[in-house]
mmCIF file of N, CA and C in Angstrom:
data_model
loop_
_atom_site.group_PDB
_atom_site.id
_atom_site.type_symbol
_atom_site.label_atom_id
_atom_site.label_comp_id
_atom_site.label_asym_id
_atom_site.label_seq_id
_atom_site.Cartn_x
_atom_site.Cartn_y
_atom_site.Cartn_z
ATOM 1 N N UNK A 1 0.825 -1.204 0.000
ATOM 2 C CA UNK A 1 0.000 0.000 0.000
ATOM 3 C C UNK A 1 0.858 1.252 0.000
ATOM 4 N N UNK A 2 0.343 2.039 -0.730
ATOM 5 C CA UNK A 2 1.132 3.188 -0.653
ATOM 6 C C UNK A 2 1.081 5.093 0.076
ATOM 7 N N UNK A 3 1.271 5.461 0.243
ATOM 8 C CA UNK A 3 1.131 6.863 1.020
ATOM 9 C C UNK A 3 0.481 7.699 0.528
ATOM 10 N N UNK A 4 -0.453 8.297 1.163
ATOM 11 C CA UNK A 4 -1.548 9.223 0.922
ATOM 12 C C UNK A 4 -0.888 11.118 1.536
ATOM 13 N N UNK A 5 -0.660 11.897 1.186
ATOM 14 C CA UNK A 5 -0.237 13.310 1.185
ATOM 15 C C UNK A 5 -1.760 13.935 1.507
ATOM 16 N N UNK A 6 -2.139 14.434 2.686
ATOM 17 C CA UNK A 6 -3.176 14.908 2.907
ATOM 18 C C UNK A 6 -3.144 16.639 2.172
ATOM 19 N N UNK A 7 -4.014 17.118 2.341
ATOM 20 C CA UNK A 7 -4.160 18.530 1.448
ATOM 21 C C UNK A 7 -4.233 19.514 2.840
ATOM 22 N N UNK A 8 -4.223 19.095 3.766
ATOM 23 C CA UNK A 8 -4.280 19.990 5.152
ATOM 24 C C UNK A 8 -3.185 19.600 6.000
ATOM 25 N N UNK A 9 -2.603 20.611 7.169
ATOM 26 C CA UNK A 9 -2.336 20.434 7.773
ATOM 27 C C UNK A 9 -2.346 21.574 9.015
ATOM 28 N N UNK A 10 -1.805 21.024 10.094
ATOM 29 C CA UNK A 10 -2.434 21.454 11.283
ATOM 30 C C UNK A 10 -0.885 22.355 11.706
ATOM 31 N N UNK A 11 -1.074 23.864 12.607
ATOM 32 C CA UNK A 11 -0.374 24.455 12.544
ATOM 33 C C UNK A 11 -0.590 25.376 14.295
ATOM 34 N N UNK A 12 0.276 24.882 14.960
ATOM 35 C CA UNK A 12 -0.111 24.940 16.479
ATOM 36 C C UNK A 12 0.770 26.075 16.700
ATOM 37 N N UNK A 13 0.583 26.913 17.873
ATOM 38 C CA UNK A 13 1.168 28.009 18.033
ATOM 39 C C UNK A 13 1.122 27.744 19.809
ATOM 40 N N UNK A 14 2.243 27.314 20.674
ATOM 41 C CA UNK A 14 2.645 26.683 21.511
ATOM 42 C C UNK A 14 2.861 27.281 22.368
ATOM 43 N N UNK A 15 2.138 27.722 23.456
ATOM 44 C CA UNK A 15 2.578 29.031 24.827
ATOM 45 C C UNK A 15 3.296 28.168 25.795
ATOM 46 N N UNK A 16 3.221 26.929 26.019
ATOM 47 C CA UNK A 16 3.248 26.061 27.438
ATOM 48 C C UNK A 16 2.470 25.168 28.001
ATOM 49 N N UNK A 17 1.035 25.906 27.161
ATOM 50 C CA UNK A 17 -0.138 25.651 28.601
ATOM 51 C C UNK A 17 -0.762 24.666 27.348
ATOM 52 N N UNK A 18 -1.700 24.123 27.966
ATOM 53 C CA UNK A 18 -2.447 22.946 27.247
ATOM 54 C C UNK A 18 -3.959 23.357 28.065
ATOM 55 N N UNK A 19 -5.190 22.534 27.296
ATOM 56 C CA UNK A 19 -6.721 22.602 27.630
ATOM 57 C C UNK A 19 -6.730 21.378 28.776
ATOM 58 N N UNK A 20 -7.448 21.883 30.284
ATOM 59 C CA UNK A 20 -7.433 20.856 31.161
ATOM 60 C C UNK A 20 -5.817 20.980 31.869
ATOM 61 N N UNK A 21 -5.418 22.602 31.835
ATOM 62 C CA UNK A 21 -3.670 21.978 32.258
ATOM 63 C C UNK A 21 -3.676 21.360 34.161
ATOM 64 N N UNK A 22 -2.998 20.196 34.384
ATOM 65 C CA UNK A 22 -3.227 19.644 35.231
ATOM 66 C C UNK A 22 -1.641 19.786 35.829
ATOM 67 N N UNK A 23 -1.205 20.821 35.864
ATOM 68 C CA UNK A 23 0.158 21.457 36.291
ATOM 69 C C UNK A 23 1.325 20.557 35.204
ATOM 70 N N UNK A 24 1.312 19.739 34.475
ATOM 71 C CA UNK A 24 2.074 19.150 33.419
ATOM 72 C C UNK A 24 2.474 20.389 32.458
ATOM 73 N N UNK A 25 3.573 20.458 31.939
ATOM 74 C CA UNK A 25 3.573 21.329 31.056
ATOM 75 C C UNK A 25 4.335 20.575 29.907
ATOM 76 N N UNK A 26 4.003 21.267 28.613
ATOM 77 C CA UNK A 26 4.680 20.584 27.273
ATOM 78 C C UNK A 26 3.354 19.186 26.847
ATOM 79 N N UNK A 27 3.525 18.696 25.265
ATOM 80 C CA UNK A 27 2.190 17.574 25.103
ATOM 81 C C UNK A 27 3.383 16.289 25.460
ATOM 82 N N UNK A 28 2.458 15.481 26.580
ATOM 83 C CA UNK A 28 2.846 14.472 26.861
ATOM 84 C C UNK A 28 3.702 12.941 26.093
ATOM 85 N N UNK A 29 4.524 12.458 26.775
ATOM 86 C CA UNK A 29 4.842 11.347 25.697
ATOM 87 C C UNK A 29 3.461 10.513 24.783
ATOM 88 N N UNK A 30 3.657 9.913 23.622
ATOM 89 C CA UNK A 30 2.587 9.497 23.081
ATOM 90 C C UNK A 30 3.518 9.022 21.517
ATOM 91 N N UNK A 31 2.405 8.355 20.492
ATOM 92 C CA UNK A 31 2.696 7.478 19.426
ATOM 93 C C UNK A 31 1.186 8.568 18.920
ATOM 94 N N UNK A 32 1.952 8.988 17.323
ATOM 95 C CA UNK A 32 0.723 10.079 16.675
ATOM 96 C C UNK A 32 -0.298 8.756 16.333
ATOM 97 N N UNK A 33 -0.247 7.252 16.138
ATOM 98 C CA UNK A 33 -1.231 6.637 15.826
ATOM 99 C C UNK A 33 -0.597 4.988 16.950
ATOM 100 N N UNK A 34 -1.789 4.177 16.892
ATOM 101 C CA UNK A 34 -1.135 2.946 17.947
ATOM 102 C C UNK A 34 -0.499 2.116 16.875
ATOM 103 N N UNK A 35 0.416 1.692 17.534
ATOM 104 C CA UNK A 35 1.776 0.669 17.492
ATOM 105 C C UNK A 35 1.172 -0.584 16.620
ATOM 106 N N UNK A 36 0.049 -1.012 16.502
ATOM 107 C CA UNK A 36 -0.406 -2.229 15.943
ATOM 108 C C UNK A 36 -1.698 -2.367 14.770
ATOM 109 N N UNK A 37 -1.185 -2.132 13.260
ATOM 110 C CA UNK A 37 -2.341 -2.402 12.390
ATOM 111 C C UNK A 37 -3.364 -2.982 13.017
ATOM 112 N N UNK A 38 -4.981 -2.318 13.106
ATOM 113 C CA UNK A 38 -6.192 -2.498 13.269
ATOM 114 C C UNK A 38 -6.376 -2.796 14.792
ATOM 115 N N UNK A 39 -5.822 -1.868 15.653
ATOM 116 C CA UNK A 39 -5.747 -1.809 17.050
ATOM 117 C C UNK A 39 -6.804 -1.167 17.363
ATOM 118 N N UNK A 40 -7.294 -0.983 18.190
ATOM 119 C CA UNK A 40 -8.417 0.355 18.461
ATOM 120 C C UNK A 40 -7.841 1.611 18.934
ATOM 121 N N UNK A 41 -8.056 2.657 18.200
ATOM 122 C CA UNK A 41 -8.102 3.902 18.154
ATOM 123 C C UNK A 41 -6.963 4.248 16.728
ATOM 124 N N UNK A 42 -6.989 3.585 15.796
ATOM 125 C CA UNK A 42 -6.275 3.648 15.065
ATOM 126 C C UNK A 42 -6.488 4.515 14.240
ATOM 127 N N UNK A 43 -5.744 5.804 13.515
ATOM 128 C CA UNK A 43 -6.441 6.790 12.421
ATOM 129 C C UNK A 43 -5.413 6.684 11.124
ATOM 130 N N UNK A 44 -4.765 5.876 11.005
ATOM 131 C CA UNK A 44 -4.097 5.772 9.522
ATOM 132 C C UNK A 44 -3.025 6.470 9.694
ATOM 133 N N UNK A 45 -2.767 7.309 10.879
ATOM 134 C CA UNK A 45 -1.217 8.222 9.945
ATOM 135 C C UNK A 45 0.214 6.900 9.490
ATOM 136 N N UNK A 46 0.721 7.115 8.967
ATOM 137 C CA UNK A 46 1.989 5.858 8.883
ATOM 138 C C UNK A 46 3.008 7.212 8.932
ATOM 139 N N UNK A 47 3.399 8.360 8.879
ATOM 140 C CA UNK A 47 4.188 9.150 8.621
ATOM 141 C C UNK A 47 4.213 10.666 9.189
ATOM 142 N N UNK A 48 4.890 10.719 10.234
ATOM 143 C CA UNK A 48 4.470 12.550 10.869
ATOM 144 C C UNK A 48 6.027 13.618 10.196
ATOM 145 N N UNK A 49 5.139 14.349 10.078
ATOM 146 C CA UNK A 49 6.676 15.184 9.577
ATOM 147 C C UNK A 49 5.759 16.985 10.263
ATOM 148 N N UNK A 50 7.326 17.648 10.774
ATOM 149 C CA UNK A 50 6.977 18.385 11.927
ATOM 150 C C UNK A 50 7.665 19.382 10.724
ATOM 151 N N UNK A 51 7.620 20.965 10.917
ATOM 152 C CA UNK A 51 8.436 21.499 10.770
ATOM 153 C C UNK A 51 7.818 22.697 11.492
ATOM 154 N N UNK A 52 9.361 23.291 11.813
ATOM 155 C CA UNK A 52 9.524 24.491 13.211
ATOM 156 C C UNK A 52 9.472 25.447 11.940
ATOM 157 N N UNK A 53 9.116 26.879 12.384
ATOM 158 C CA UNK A 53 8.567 27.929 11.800
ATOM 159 C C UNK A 53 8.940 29.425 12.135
ATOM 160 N N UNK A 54 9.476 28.822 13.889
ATOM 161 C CA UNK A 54 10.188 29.931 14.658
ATOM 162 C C UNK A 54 11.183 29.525 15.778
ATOM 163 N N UNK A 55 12.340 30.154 16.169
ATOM 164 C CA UNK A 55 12.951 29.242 17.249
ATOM 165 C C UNK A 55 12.753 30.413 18.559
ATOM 166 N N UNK A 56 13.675 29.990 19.620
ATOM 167 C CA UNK A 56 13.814 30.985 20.913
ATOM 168 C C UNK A 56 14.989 31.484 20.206
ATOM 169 N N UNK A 57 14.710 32.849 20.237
ATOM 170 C CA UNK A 57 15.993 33.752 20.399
ATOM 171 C C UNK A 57 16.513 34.336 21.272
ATOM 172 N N UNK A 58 17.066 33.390 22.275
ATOM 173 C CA UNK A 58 17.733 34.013 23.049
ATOM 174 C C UNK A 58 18.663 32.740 23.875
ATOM 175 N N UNK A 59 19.343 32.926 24.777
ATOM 176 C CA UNK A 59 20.189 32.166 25.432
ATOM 177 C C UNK A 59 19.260 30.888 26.710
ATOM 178 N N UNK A 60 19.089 29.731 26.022
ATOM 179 C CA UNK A 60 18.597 28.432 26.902
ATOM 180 C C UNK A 60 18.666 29.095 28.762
ATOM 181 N N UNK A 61 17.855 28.720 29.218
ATOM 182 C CA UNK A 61 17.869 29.748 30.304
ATOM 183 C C UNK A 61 17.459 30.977 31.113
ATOM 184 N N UNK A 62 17.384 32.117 29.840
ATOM 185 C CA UNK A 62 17.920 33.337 29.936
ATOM 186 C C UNK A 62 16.300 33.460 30.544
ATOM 187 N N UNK A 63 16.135 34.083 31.918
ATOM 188 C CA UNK A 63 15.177 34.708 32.401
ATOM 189 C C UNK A 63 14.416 33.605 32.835
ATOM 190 N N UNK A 64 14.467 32.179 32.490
ATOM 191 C CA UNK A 64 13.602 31.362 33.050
ATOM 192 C C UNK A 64 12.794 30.956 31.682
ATOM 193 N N UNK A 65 13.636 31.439 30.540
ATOM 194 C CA UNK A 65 12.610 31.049 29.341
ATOM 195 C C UNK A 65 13.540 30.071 28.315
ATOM 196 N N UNK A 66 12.968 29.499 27.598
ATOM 197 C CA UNK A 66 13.755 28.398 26.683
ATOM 198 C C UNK A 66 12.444 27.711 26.130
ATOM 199 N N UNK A 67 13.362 26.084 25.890
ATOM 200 C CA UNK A 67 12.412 24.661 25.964
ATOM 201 C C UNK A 67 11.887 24.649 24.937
ATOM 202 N N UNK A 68 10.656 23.917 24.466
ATOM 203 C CA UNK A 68 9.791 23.817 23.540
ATOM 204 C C UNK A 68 10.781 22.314 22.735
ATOM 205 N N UNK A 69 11.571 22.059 23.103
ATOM 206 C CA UNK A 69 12.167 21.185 22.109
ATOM 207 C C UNK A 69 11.222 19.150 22.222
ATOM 208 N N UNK A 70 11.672 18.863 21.238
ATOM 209 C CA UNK A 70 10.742 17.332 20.717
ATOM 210 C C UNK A 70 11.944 16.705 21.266
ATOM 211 N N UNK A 71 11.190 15.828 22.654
ATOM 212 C CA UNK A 71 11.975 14.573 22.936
ATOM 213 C C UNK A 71 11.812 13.288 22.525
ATOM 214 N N UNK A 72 12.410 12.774 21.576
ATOM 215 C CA UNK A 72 12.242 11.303 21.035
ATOM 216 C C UNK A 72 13.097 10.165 21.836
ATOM 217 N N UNK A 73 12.035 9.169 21.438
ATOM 218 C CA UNK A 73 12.354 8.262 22.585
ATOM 219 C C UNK A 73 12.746 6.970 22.026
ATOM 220 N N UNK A 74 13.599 6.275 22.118
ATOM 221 C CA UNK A 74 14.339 4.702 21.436
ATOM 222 C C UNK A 74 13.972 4.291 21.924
ATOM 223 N N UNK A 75 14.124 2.254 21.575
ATOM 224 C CA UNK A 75 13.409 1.387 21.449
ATOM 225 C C UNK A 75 13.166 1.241 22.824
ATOM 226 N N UNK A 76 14.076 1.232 23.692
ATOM 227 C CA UNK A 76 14.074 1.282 25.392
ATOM 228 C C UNK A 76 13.340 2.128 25.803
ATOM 229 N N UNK A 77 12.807 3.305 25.599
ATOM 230 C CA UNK A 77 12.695 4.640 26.427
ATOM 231 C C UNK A 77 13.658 4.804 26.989
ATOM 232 N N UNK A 78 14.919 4.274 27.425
ATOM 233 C CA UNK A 78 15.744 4.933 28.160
ATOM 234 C C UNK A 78 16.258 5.674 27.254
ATOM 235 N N UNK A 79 17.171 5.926 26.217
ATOM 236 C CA UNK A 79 18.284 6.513 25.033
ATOM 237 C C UNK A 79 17.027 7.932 24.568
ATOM 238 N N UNK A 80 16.945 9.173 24.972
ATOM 239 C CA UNK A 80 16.672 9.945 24.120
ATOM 240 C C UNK A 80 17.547 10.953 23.339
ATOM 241 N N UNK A 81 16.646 11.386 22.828
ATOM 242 C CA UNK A 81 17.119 12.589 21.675
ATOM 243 C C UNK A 81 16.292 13.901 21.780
ATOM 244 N N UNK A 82 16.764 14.895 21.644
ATOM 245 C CA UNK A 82 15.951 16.069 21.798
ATOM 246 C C UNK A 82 16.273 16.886 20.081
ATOM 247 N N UNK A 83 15.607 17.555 20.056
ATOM 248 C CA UNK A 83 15.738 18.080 18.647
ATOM 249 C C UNK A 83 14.867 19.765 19.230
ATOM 250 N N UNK A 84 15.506 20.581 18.975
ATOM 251 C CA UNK A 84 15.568 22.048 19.194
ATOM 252 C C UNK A 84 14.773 22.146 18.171
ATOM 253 N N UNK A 85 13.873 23.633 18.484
ATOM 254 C CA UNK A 85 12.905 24.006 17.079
ATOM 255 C C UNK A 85 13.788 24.960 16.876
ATOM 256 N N UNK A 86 14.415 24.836 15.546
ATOM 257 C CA UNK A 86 14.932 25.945 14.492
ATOM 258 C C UNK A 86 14.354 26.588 13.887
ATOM 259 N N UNK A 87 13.866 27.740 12.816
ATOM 260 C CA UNK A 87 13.266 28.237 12.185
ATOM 261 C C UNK A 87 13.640 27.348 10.850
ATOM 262 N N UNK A 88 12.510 26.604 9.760
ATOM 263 C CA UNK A 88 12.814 25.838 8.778
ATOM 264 C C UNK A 88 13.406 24.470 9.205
ATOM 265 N N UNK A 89 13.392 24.365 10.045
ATOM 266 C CA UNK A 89 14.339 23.045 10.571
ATOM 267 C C UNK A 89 12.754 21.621 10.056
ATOM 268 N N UNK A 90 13.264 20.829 9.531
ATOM 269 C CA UNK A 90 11.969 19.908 9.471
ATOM 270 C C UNK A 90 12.261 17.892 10.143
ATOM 271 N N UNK A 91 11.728 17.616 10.987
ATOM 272 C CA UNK A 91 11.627 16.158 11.448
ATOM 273 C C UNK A 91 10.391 15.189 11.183
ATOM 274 N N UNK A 92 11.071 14.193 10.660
ATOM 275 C CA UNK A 92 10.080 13.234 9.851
ATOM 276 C C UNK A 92 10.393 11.816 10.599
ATOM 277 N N UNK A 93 9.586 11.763 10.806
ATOM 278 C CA UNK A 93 9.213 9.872 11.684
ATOM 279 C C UNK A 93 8.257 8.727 11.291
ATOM 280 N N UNK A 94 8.009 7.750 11.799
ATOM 281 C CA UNK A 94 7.265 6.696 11.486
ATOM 282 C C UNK A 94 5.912 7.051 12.705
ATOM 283 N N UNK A 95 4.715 7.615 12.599
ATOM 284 C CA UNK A 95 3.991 7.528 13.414
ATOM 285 C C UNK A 95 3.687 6.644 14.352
ATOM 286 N N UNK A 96 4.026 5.391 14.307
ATOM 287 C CA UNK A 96 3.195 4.220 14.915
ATOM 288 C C UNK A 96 4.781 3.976 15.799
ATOM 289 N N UNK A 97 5.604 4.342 15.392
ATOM 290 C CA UNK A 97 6.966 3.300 16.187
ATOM 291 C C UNK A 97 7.673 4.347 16.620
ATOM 292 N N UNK A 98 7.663 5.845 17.224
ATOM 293 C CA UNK A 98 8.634 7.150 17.325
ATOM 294 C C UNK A 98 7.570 7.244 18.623
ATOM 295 N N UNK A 99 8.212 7.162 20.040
ATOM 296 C CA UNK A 99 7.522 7.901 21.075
ATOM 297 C C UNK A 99 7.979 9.233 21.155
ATOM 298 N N UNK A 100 7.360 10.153 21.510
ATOM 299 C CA UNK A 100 8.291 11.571 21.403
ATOM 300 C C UNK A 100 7.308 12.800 22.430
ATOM 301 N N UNK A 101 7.512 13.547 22.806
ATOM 302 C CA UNK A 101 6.848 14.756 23.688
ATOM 303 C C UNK A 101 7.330 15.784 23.185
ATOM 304 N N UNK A 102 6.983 16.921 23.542
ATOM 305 C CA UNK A 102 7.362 18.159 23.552
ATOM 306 C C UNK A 102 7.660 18.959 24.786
ATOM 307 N N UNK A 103 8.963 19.315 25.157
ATOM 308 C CA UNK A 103 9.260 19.812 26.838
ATOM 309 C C UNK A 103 8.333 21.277 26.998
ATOM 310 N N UNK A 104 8.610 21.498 27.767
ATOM 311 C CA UNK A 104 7.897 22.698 28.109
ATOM 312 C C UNK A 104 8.366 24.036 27.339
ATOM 313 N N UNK A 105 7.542 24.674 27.202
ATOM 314 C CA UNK A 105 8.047 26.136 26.656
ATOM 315 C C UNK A 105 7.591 27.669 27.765
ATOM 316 N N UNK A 106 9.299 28.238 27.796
ATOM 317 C CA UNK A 106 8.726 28.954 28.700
ATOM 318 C C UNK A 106 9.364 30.427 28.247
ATOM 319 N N UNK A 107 8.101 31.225 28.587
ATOM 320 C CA UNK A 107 8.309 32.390 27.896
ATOM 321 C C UNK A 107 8.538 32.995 26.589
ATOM 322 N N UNK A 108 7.915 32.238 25.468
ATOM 323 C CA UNK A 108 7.942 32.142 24.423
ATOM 324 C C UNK A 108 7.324 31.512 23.651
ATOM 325 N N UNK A 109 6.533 31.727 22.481
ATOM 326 C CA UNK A 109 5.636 30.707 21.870
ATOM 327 C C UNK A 109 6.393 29.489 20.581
ATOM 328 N N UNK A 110 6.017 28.627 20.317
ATOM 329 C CA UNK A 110 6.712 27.655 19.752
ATOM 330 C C UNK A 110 5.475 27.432 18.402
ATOM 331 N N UNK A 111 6.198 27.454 17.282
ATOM 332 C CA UNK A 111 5.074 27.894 16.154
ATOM 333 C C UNK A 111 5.821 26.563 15.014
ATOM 334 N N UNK A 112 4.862 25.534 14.781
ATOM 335 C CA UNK A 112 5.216 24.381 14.157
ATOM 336 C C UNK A 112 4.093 24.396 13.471
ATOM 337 N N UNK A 113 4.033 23.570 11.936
ATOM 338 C CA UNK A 113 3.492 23.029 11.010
ATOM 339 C C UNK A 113 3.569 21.562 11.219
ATOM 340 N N UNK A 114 2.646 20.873 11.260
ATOM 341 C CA UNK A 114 2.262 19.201 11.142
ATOM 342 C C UNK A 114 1.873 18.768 10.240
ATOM 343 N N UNK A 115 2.369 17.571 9.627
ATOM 344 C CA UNK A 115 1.795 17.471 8.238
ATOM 345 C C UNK A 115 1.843 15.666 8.803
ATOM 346 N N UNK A 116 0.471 14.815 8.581
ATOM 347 C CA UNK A 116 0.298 13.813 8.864
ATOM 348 C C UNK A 116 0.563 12.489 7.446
ATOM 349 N N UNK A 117 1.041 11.814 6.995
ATOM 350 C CA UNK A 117 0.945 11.332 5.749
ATOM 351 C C UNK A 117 0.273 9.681 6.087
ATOM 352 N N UNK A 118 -0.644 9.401 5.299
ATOM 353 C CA UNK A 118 -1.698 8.458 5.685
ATOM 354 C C UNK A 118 -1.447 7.571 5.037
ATOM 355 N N UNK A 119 -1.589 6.102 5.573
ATOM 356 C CA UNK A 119 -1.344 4.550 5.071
ATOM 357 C C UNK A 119 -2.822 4.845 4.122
ATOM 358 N N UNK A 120 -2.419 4.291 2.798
ATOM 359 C CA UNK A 120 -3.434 4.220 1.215
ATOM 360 C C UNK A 120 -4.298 2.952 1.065
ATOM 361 N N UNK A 121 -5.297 2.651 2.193
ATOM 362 C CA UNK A 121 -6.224 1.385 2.633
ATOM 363 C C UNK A 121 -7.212 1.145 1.281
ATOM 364 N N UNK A 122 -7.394 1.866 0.028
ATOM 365 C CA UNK A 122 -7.971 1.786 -0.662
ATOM 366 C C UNK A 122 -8.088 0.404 -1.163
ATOM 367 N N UNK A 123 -6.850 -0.340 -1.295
ATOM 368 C CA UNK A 123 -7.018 -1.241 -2.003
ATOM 369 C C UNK A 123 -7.324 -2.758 -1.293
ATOM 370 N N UNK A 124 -7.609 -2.025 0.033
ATOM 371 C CA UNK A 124 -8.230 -3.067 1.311
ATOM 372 C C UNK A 124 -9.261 -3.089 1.193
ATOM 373 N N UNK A 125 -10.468 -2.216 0.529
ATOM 374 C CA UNK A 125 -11.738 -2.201 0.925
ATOM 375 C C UNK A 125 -12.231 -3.251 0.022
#
């Protein structure tokens, strides 16, 4: 089956705070779709690709403000990776097999483009 390029995508503008904030800050670890063809709650993405739009300008730290960066997580969860939002900077993963979060952002908004690319079930039906 092959990959579907949606015509939309979703474009978040990132203060810190989340709906329901329950003192957590940054979106929690998670998989953009579940780990197992025809699992329940499954929505097709096979492919997430992120791209940053704006970074912090200023010094990690400086005043109590920074963060916003994507923590990805290996096969363990123990081994991560963090990836800084650059301005133009773009990260592309496997939806179903990439655990990853977003740390907190503080004092500054974090402005990303999401673009979801969808498993092509057509020829399943």
């Amino acid at each position: 089956p092959g990959i579907l390029v949606p015509d939309k995508s979703q474009l978040a503008l990132y203060d810190g705070t989340r709906p329901g904030d329950d003192g957590v800050r940054g979106y929690v670890k998670h998989l953009d779709n579940v780990g197992v063809v025809g699992e329940e709650g499954e929505n097709f993405r096979e492919i997430t690709a992120i791209v940053y739009l704006n970074e912090f300008e200023g010094e990690e730290g400086e005043e109590g403000k920074g963060g916003g960066e994507l923590r990805c997580y290996g096969h363990t969860h123990e081994l991560t990776v963090d990836v800084r939002p650059k301005r133009g900077r773009m990260v592309v993963f496997k939806s179903r097999e990439l655990y990853h979060e977003v740390m907190e952002v503080r004092g500054w908004k974090r402005l990303a483009m999401s673009v979801w690319c969808l498993k092509d079930r057509r020829d399943e039906m």
